[in-house]
Amino acid sequence: MTLWLMAGLLFTPLAWAVLTLLLDFSKGRVVTWLGILVQVLVSLGLWAAVASDGEFLYLLGGWQAPMGIELRVDGLAVTFVLLTALVAAACGWHASIYLDPDKPWNRYFWPLFWFLWAGLNAVWLGGDLFNVYVGLELISLAAVGLVALGGQADALRAAIRYLMAALLGSLAYLLGVALIYGQFGTLSLAGVTDLVSNGGAQSNLTFPLILMLLGLALKTALFPMHGWLPPAHGIAKSPVSALLSALVVKASFYIAARLWLDLGGDLGGYALAQLIGVLGSLAVIWGSWLAFRQAKLKQVVAYSSVAQIGYLFLLFPLTWGVTDAISQQAQQGITLQVVSHALAKAAMFLAAGNLIMSVGSNRVDALAGVSRFLPFSLFSFGLAGVSLMGLPPTGGFAAKWLLLQASLASGQWWWLGVLLAGGLLSAAYVFRVYRASFIEATDTDQFYHPSRSLEVIPMILALLSLGLGLVAEPVLSVMSLPFEGAGS
Amino acid sequence: MMRFFSVTVLAAACLAFAGALMVTVWHISGTQAPVDLPGLLVENLEASGVEHPITAVLLNFRSYDTLLEIGVLVIAGIAGISMAKTTSLEDPLLRTSDSLLYALQRWFVPLMLVLAGYLLWAGSDRPGGAFQAGAVLAASGVLMRLGGTPMEFLRPGVLLRLGLALGFSVFLLVAVASALAGDAFLAYPKAFNKPLILVIETVLTFSIAMVLLALFVSAPVNDAVEPEERERG
Amino acid sequence: MTSALLYAFAGVALCGIGLFGFLRLQHLLRKLMAFNLIGSGVFLIMVGLAQRNGQPDPVPQALVLTGIVVAIAATALAVVLIRRYYHLSGQTTLAEPARENVRPKARAVNREGAPE
């Protein structure tokens, strides 16, 4: 049964990429709906299978680890597979209505969308260092293609900048992989972890680990390497922005986190962990502040991503040199933050797309009067904002609560200020958008009304993000399955 | 002054990076890898169905990498043709009637096709393989294109898309068929290892050449200012 | 010190030079070439380091082959993007275009329209 699920999971996105490449936009849309259905069912099935039977290794081609490529199907991986299925389904559905079928280039949206999905699944499940590199490149190139779709000069500039950053990040990661392979002669992450924890050549591997983390941090847009993110996420079409912010940046973070949790305990150090944490905190403050200052609506949301990504990097100081219980708590907090940010940010970008479509401008001050006209989309935007602020009972609150407890328990009280300031600053930029939309302007009465389903989709995502705080317990119990065996 | 300062800092940073890398490489080179992967490969080479170890790694042991890698190539092709202008293919600037080029082509193109075929075939037991063959094939296409041969199939139409997708889809079909036959994804049935790998290599060669050629051709050549730039109005 | 190790050290040098070029150069095509230089350096290190004992190791060779294809795909995509970008804006760097009140001297037309 699980073998069928795995084959379905790996096969569907790739096959659908080929199918939609051969069809035009409208037919591709119908085929995509079918594929989304398959993919969501398979992801649910796999999640249920892991929740009941526990994790397993999937041998591609039937070859074992040093020879072939193993996929690690554990609780965290299937949680992210399921998250990807939900968010990508929402974005795909939104895009199928939002994108203009008459533009000749939009037909290429579907194959790129499916390749992106395939790459994401490959990264979540990846247990092989080099295979993960190929998965990352699959994601980057598909994402760049999606940003550049349509090919205006501004979009191209953003896409080229994004591509350059992504390529440099991948190369840094690959260089680390090359050094690790030179040291151990194996590419399997599990194998490397075993060898390192048995005391194999630890001093040689600090530099490769730093290289890989640096490359991945560049791809995740950690402050101060975030410059490429806002233009790319701000200028892409809204469903694309939602995919990029919700899922794509998480892929490189996920690998960095896995590397850190597996190898960081032996190879990392207090200073490195604190440095990454400080950069993350600066990202929270600086990103939120810049989000507050942006004139364009989607730039606000994009800078908010920079800030929210900053929280994720608190994982590094909160899991280094602490007891297992605290580390566990921090990991759960970060995982919840990834999930709730993915849902909330996708909702926010899709809602922002609706608002922009309605008022015909990307500027925040052009939103005047839209509150009476498009209250539903505005409400979704606000609900997602509530989760970003971290107010109860949202997923964002549950995540920050766990992080707060982990900070206090590990004696690193200085992260509390970041958590509080980040929440307040995000409240500021969300309310700014609200304030702009409640101003009554007399001269703007020609709003375009987007279709009803476009408005429903961000609402569903925002509600999911809101409800995540209430169902955090069962979700976390599946997520944390792998950590019980691993120990750090 | 400021500029000189920033260049110096940057150069120093790059030197430091290279130095750290050098030290790491030196340290690692003094140790012995604990896992003997080449030895393991030799032991399992027979089961893979090809005699050349690199081809065995690419198309059997780590075939998932290769599948995704072709995916990356197809993505680049898709993104490239999404930028293309149909009219650019008929750009009059590309129509040359140079008799020297023409004569060269008559010699080179058949030679390159034979070379591509040889590289493809050689892949099973000596250096060669799908990518090398595809690159040579694409190069011959580029040569023909530069020589002014019209290539209708390179329009961003259904033929081009079929060509882009062919290699990848055959590879994928084999992967899925092996998964449905009871083994894992990409585990070829033992009896068909060799013919399957040969079929995959052949279609991959074709598709790789198509992608590279499409990317060469898809650069926008016409100088029309985009009227459809703005979505609204 | 085997000859394979010499390749690895050459790779180190290429990485350093390439990184400098990548960060320093503004022209996009040069940046792209610097990227390829770093890539070649990484590949050299990967193969050279693994074969430091003089025995051939097919795995890194296969990995490098995969890496080359990925690098070619990325390079080709970047060239297409850069060429089209140049075509539309007349620029070869990523510098922000001139403000609205200052006319750009390039042949680019006015395009500060909203993307959506």
Coordinates of C-alpha atoms in Angstrom, one line a residue, chain A residues 63 85 99 151 178 191 299 353 372 399 409 418:
Chain A
W63 CA 19.3 0.0 -4.0
A85 CA -0.5 19.5 -1.2
L99 CA -4.7 33.8 -14.8
G151 CA 8.5 38.4 -19.5
A178 CA 31.7 17.6 -2.4
G191 CA 25.2 7.5 6.9
Q299 CA 5.8 44.4 -1.3
G353 CA -4.1 39.4 -5.5
R372 CA -17.1 48.2 1.6
A399 CA 4.2 28.4 17.5
A409 CA 13.7 27.0 29.6
V418 CA 12.3 39.5 19.3

